[in-house]
CSV table of C-alpha atoms in Angstrom, one decimal:
chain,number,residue,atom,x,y,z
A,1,UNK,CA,-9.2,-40.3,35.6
A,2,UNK,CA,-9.4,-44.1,35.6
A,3,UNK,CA,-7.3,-45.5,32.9
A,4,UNK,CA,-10.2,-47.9,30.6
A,5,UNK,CA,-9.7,-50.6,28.3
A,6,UNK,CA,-12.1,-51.4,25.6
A,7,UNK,CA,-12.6,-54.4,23.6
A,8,UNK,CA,-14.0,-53.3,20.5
A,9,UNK,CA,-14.8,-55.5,17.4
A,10,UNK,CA,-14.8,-53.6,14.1
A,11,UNK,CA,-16.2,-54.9,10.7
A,12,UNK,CA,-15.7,-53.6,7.3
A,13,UNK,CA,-19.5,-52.8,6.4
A,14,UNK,CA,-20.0,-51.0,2.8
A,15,UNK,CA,-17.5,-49.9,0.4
A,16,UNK,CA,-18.7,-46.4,-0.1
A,17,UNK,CA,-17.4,-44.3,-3.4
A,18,UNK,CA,-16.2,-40.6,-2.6
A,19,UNK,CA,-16.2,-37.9,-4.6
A,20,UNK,CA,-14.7,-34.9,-2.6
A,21,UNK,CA,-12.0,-34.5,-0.2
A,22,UNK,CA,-11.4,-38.2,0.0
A,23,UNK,CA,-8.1,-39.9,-0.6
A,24,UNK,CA,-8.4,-42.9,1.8
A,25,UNK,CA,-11.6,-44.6,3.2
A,26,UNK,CA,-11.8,-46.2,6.3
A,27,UNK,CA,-15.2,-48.1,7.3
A,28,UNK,CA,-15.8,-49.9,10.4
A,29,UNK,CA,-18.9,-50.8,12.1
A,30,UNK,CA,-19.8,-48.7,15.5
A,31,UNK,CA,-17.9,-51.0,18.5
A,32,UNK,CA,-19.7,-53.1,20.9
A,33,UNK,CA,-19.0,-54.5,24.2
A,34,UNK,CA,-19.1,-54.6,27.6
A,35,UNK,CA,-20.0,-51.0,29.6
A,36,UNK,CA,-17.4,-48.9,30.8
A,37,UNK,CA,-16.6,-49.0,34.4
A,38,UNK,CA,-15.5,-45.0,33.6
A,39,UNK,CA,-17.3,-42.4,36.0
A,40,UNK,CA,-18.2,-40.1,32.8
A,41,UNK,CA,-18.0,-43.1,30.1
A,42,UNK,CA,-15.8,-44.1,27.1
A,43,UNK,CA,-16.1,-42.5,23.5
A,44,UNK,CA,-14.2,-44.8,20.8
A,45,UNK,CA,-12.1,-42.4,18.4
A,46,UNK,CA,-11.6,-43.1,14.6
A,47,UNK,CA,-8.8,-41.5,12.9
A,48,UNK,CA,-10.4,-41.3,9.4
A,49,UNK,CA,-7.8,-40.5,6.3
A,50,UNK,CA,-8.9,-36.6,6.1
A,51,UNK,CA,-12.3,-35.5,6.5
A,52,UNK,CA,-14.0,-36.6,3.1
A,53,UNK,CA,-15.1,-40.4,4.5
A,54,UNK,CA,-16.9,-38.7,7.2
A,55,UNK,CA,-20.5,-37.2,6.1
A,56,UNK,CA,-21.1,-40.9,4.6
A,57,UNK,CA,-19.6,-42.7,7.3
A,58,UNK,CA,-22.3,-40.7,9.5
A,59,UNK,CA,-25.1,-41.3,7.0
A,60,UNK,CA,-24.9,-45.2,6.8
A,61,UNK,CA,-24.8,-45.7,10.4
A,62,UNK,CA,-21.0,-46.6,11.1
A,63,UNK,CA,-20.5,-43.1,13.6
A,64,UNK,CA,-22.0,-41.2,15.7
A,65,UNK,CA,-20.7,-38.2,14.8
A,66,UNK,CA,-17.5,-36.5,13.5
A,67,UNK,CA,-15.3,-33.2,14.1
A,68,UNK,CA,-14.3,-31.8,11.6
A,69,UNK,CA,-13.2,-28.4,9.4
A,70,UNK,CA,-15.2,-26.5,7.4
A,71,UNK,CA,-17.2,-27.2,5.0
A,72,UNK,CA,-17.9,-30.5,6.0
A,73,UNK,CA,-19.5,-29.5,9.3
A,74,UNK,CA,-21.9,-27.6,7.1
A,75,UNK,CA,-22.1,-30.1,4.6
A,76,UNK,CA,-23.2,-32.1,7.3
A,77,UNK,CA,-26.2,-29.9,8.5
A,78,UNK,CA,-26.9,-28.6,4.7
A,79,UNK,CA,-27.2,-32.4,3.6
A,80,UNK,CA,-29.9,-33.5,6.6
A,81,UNK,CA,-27.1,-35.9,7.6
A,82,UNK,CA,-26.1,-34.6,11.2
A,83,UNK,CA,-26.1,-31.5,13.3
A,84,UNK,CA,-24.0,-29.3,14.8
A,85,UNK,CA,-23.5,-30.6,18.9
A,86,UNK,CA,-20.9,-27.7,19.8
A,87,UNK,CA,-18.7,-25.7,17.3
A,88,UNK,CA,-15.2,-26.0,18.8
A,89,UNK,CA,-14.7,-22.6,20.3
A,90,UNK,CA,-17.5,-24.1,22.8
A,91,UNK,CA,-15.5,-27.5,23.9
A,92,UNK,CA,-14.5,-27.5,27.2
A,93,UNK,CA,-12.5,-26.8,29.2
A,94,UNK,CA,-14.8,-23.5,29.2
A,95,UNK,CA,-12.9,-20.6,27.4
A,96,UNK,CA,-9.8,-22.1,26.6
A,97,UNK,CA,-11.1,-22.3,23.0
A,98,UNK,CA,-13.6,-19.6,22.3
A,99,UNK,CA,-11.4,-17.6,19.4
A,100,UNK,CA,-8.7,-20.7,19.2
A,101,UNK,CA,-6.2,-20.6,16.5
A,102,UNK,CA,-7.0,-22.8,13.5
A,103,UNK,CA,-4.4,-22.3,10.9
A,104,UNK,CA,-0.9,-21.0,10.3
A,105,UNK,CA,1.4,-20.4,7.7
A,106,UNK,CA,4.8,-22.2,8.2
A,107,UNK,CA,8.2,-21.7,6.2
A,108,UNK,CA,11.1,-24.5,6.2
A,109,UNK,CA,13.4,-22.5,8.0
A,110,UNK,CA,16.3,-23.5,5.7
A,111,UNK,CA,14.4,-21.9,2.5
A,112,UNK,CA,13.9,-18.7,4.1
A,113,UNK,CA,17.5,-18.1,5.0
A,114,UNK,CA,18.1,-18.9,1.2
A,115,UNK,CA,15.0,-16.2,-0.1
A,116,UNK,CA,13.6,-13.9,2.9
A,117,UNK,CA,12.4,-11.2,-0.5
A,118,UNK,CA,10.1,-14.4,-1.7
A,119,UNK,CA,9.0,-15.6,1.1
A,120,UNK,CA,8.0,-12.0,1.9
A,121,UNK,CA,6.2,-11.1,-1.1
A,122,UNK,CA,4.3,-14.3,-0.7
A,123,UNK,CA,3.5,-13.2,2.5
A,124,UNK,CA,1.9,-10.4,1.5
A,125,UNK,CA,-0.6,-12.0,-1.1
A,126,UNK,CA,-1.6,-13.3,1.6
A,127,UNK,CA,-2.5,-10.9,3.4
A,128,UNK,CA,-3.7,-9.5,0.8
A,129,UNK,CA,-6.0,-12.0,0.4
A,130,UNK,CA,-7.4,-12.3,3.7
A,131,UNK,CA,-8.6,-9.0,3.2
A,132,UNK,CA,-10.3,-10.0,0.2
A,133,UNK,CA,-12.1,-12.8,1.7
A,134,UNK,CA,-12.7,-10.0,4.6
A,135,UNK,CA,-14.3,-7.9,1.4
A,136,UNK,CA,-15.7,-9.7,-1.0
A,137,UNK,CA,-17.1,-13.2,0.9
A,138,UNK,CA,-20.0,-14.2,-1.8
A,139,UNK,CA,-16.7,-14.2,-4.6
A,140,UNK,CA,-14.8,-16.1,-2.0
A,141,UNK,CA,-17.5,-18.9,-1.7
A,142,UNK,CA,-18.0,-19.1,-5.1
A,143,UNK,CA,-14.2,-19.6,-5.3
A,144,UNK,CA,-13.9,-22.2,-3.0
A,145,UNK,CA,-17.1,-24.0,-4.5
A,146,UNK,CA,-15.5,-24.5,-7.5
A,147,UNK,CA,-11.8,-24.8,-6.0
A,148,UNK,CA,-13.0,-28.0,-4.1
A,149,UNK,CA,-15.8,-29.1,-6.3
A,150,UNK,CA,-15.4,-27.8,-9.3
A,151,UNK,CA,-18.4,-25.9,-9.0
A,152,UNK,CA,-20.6,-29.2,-8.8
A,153,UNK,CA,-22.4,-30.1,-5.4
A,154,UNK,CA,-20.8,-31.8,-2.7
A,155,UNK,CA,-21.5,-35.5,-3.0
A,156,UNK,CA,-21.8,-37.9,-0.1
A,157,UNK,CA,-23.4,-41.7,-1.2
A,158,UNK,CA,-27.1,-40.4,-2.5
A,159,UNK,CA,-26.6,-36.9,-0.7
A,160,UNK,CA,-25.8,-33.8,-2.8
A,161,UNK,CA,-26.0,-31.0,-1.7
A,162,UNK,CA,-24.8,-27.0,-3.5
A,163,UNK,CA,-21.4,-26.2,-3.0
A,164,UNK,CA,-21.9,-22.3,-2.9
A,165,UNK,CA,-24.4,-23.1,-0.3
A,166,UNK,CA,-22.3,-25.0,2.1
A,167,UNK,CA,-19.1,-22.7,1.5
A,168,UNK,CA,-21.7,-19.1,2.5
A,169,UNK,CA,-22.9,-21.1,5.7
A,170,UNK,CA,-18.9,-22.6,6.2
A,171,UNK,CA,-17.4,-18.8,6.0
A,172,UNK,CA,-19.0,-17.2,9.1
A,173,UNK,CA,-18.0,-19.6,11.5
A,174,UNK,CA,-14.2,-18.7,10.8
A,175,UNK,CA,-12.3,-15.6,11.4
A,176,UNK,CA,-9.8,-14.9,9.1
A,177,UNK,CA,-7.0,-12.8,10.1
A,178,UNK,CA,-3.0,-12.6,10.1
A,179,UNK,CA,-2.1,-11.2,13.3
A,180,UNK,CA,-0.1,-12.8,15.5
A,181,UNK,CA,-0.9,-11.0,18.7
A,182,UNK,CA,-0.2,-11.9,22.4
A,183,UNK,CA,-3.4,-13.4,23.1
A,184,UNK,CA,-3.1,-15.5,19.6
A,185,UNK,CA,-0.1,-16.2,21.1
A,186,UNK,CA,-1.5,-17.3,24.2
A,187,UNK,CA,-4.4,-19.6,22.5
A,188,UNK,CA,-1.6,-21.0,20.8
A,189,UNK,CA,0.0,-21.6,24.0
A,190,UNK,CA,-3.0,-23.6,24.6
A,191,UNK,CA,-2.3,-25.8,21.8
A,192,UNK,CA,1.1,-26.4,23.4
A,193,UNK,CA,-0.4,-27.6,27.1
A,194,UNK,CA,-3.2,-29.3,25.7
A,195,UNK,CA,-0.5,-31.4,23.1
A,196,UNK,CA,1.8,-31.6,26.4
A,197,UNK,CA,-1.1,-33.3,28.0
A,198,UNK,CA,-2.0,-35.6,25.7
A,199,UNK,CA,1.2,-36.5,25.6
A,200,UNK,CA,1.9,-36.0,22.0
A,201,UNK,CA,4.6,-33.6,22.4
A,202,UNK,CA,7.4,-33.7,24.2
A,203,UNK,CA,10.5,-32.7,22.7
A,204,UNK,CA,12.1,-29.6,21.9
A,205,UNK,CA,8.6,-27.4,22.9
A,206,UNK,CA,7.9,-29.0,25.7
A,207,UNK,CA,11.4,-28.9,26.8
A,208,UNK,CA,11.6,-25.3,25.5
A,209,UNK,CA,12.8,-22.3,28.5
A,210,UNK,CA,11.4,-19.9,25.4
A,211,UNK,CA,8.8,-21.2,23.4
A,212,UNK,CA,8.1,-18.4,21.1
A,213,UNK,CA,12.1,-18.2,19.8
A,214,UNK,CA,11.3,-21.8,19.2
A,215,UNK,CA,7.9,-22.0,17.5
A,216,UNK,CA,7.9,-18.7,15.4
A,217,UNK,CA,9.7,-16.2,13.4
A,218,UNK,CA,7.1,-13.5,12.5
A,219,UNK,CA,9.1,-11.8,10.3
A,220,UNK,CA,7.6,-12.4,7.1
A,221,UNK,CA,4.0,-10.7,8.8
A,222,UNK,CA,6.9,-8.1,9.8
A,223,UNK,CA,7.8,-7.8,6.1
A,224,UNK,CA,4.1,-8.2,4.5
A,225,UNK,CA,2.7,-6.0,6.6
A,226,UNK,CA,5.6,-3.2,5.5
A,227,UNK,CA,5.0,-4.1,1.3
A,228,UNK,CA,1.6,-3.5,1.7
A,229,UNK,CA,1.2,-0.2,3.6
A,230,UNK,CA,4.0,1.3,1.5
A,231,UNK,CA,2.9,0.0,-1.8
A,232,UNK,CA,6.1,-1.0,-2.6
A,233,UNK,CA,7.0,-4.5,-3.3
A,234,UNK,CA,10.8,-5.8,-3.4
A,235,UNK,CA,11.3,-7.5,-6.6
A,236,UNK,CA,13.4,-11.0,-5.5
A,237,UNK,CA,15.7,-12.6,-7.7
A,238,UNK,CA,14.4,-15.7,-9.3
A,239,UNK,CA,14.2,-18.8,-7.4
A,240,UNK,CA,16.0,-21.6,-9.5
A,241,UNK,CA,13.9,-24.7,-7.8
A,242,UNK,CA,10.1,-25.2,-8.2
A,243,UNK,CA,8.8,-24.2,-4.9
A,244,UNK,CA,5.9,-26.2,-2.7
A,245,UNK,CA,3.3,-24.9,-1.4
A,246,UNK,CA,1.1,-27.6,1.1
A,247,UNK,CA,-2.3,-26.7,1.7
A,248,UNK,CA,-5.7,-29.1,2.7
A,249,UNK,CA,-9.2,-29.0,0.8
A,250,UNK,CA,-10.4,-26.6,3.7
A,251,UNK,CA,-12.1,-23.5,3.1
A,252,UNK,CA,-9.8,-22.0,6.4
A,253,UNK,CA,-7.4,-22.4,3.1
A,254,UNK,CA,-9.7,-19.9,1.1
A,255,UNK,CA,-6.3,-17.5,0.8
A,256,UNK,CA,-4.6,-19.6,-1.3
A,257,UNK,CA,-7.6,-20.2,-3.4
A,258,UNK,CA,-8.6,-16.2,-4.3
A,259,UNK,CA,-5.2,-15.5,-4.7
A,260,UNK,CA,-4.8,-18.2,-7.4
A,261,UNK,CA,-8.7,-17.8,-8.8
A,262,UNK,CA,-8.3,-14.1,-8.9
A,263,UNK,CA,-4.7,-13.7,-9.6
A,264,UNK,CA,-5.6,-11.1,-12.2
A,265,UNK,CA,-6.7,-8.7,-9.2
A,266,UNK,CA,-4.1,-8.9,-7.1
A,267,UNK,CA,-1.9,-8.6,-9.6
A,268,UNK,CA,-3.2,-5.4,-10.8
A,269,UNK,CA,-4.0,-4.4,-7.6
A,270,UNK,CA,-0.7,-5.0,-5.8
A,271,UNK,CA,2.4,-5.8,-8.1
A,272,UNK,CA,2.0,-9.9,-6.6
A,273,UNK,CA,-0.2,-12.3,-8.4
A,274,UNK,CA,-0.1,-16.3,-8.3
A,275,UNK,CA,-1.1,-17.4,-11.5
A,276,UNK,CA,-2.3,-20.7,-12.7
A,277,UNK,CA,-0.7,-21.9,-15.9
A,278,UNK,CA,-4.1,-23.9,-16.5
A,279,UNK,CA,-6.3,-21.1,-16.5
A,280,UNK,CA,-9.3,-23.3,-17.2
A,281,UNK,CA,-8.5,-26.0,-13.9
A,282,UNK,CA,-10.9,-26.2,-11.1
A,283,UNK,CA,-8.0,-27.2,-9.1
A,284,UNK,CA,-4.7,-25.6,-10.3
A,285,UNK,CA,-1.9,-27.9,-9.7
A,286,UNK,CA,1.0,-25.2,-10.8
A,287,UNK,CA,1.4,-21.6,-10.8
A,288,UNK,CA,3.9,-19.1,-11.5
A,289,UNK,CA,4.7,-16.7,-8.4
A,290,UNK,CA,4.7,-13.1,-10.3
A,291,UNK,CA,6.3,-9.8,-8.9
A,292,UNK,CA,5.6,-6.5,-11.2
A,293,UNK,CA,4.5,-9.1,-14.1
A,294,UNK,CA,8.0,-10.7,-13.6
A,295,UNK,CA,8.2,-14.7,-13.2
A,296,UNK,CA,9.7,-14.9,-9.6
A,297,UNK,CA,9.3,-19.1,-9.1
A,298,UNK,CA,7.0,-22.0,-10.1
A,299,UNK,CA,4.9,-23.0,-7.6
A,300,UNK,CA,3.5,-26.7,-7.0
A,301,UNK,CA,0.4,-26.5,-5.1
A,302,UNK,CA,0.5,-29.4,-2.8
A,303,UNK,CA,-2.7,-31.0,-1.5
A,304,UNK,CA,-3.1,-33.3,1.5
A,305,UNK,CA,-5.5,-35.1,3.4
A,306,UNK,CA,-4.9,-33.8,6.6
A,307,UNK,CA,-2.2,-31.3,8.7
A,308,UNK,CA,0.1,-34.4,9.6
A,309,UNK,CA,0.2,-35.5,6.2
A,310,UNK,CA,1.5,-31.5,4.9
A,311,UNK,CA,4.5,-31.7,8.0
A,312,UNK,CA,5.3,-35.3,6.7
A,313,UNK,CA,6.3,-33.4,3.3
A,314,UNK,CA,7.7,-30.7,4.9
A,315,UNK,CA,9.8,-32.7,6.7
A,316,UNK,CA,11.3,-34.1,3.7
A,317,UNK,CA,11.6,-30.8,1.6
A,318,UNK,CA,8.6,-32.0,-0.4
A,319,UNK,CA,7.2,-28.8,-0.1
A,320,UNK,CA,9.1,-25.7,1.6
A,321,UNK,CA,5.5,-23.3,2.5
A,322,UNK,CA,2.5,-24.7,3.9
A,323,UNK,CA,-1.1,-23.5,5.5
A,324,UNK,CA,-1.6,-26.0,8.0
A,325,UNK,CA,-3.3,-26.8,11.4
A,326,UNK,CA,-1.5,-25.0,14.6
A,327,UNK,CA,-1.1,-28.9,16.2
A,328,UNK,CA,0.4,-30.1,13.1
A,329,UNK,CA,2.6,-27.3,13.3
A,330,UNK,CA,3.6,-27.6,16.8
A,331,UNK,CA,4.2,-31.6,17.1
A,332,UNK,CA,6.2,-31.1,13.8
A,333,UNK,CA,8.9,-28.5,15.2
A,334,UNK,CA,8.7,-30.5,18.6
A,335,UNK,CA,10.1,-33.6,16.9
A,336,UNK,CA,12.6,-31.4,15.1
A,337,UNK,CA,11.5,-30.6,11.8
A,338,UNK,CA,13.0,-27.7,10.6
A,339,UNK,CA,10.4,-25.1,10.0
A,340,UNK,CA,8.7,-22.0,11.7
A,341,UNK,CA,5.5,-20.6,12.2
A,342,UNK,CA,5.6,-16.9,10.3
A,343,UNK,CA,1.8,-16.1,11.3
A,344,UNK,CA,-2.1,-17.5,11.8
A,345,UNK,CA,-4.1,-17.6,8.9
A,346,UNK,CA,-7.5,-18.3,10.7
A,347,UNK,CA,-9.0,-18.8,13.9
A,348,UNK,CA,-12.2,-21.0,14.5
A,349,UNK,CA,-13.9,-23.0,12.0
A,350,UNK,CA,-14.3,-26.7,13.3
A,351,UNK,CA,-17.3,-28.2,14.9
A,352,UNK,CA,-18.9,-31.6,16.3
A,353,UNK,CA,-21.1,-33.3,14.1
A,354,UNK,CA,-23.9,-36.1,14.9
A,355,UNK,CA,-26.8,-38.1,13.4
A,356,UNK,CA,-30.1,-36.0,13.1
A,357,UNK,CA,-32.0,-36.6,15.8
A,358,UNK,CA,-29.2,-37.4,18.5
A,359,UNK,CA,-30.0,-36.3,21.8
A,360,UNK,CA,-26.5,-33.4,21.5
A,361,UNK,CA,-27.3,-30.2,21.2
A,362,UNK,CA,-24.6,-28.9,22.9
A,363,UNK,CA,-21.3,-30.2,25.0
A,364,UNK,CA,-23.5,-31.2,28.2
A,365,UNK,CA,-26.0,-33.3,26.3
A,366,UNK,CA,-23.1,-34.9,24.1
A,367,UNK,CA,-21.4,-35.8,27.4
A,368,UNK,CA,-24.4,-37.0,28.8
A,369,UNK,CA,-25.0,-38.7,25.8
A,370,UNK,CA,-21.6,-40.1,25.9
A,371,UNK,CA,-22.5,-41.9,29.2
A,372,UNK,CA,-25.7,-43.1,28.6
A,373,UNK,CA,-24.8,-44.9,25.1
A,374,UNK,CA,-21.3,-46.4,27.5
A,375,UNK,CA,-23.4,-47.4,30.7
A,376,UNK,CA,-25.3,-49.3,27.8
A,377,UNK,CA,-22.2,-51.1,26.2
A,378,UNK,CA,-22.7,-49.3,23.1
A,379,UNK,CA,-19.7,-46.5,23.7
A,380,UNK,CA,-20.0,-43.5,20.7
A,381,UNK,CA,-17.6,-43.8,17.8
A,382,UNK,CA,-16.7,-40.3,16.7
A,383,UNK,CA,-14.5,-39.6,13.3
A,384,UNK,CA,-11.1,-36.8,13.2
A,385,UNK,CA,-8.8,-36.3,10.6
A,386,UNK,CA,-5.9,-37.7,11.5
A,387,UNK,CA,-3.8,-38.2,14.3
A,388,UNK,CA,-2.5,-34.9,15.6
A,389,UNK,CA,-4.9,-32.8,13.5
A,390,UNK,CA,-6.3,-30.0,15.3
A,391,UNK,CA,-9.6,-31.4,15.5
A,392,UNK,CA,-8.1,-34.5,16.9
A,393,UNK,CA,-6.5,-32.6,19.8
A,394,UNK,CA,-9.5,-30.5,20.5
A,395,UNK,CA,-11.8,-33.5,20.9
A,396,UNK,CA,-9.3,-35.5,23.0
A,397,UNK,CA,-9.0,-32.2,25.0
A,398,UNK,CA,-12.5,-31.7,25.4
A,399,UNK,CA,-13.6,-35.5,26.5
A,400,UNK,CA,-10.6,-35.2,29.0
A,401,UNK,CA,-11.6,-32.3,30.7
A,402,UNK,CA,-15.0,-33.8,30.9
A,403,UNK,CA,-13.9,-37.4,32.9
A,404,UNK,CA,-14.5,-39.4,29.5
A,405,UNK,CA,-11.9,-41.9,28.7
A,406,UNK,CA,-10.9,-42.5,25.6
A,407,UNK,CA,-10.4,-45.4,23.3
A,408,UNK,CA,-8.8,-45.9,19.3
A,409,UNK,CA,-11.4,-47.6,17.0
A,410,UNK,CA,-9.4,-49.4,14.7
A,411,UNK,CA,-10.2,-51.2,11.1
């Protein structure tokens, strides 16, 4: 593919006022300038600080469209901002990403050595809780509702929109489940080619003779799984230090919030309980980590915009646990940081969002779309979270296989 260059003039437009999943707020006006010369057109990215800018970045004209995680891709279509071109596990190239890993569980390598019996019993609240989401899915979207609203609508400029609602359309579009088998292994793998392409990873993977020793240690799945089917949970000894635990305002992260919200069931239920020591928060900030109503550890629950943004802190011990995108994960131990996948958390669960009305209803019209608007000298400007966020790498992916170059929209 023809490499393209751009010239694209950006200018701050509105200062918009966020109320959910927004820690940063980036605003630049669509790009203009001359067509591209590109056989399949040029498609202007804009790496947006998380996902929260994006629904009102889309609604006041400044994108075309954004991929992102769930909910937003619902609150999106629930709002009447956008529609849904292509959920992800229908982006070229065809198949590679039709049950795609979305989310892992990664442990700082260092702080597993130091308490394998924690980590462990963690472990299996988790997968404890997958099964509840599994189970009990209206309690999980009223959960998440109020874990990332507070049990108030989702807010975007003059749009709100029910947070219940969003978070029931949000939960069947992802597949939650915990087992690392050989072909999530080999989705993952995926991940891997499409990051070597891109060229964002290069190091220790891509150099790798054995990828798996290097990317995962599966043991604490191993371990879970064993707790759980026996009934029998190891009590570890206290951990002295106040542990992290990263996590994104995603409802792919719904494990962590049942297993805090409902603590008292899995407590009862399984000896292992994560309990808030502000009962009344939304949003619980700390919680204490409880075998057999024993106080194992204090736990800081660690939000972040986006998956980069959780490996930045694991990187520096910030936090030593994290649920986190699988291209986060993968750049992060390619550049050396010292931590290991233990097993997926969900698969799916992203989509491509654009304006009602836009003539995408699917990857063919977007691409045709995508040509038309760059023939034109008006190239599309489409939002992801971050850098190296899954979405990020699936879109890139996508408008490579499709001939579309690819240029950074920057404020």
């Amino acid at each position: 593919m023809k490499s393209i260059k751009i010239a694209a003039a950006v200018f701050i437009a509105l200062a918009l006022i966020l109320v959910l999943l927004a820690a940063g707020c980036t605003q630049p006006a669509s790009p203009s300038g001359s067509a591209s010369s590109a056989p399949n057109g040029t498609v202007g990215i804009l790496e947006t600080a998380g996902v929260g800018p994006m629904p009102s970045l889309l609604a006041t004209g400044q994108i075309d469209g954004y991929i992102a995680w769930q909910p937003v891709v619902e609150a999106g279509v629930e709002s009447n901002i956008g529609q849904v071109a292509v959920y992800s596990k229908d982006l070229p190239p065809a198949g590679e990403w039709s049950d795609h890993p979305q989310n892992v569980f990664v442990v700082r390598k260092d702080f597993y050595a130091q308490n394998p019996d924690f980590v462990n019993d963690f472990s299996a609240l988790n997968l404890a809780a997958t099964q509840y989401i599994n189970d009990h899915p209206q309690e999980t979207a009223a959960i998440d509702a109020d874990w990332l609203a507070g049990g108030q609508n989702f807010t975007y400029g003059n749009v709100s929109v029910s947070s219940v609602t969003v978070v029931n359309n949000s939960l069947p579009t992802i597949e939650f489940s915990n087992n690392p088998s050989d072909s999530w292994k080999a989705s993952t793998s995926d991940f891997v080619q499409a990051l070597i392409n891109l060229g964002t990873v290069k190091g220790y993977v891509a150099n790798s003779s054995n990828q798996d020793a290097v990317l995962y240690n599966f043991q604490p799945y191993t371990s879970a799984t064993a707790i759980l089917a026996s009934k029998n949970v190891t009590k570890p000894a206290p951990v002295q230090n106040t542990v992290g635990v990263g996590y994104l305002l995603a409802v792919d992260h719904s494990a962590l919030f049942v297993a805090v919200k409902d603590w008292q069931y899995f407590n009862d239920t399984y000896g292992i309980a994560l309990k808030p020591e502000d009962l009344t928060a939304a949003k619980p900030a700390v919680a204490d980590f409880l075998v057999n109503g024993q106080k194992i550890a204090t736990v800081n629950l660690v939000p972040a915009n986006a998956g980069p943004n959780l490996m930045q802190l694991a990187a520096t011990n910030s936090i030593q646990m994290s649920y986190v995108g699988v291209p986060p994960a993968i750049s992060a131990i390619d550049i050396g940081t010292p931590i290991t996948i233990a097993y997926p958390i969900d698969n799916l669960g992203s989509g491509l969002v654009v304006a009602n009305g836009a003539p995408a209803q699917d990857w063919q019209s977007f691409a045709a779309w995508a040509k038309e608007r760059s023939d034109a000298g008006k190239p599309l400007v489409i939002a992801a979270p971050g850098k190296g966020s899954i979405q990020d790498v699936m879109i890139r992916s996508a408008l490579q296989s499709s001939g579309i170059a690819v240029t950074e929209v920057k404020v």
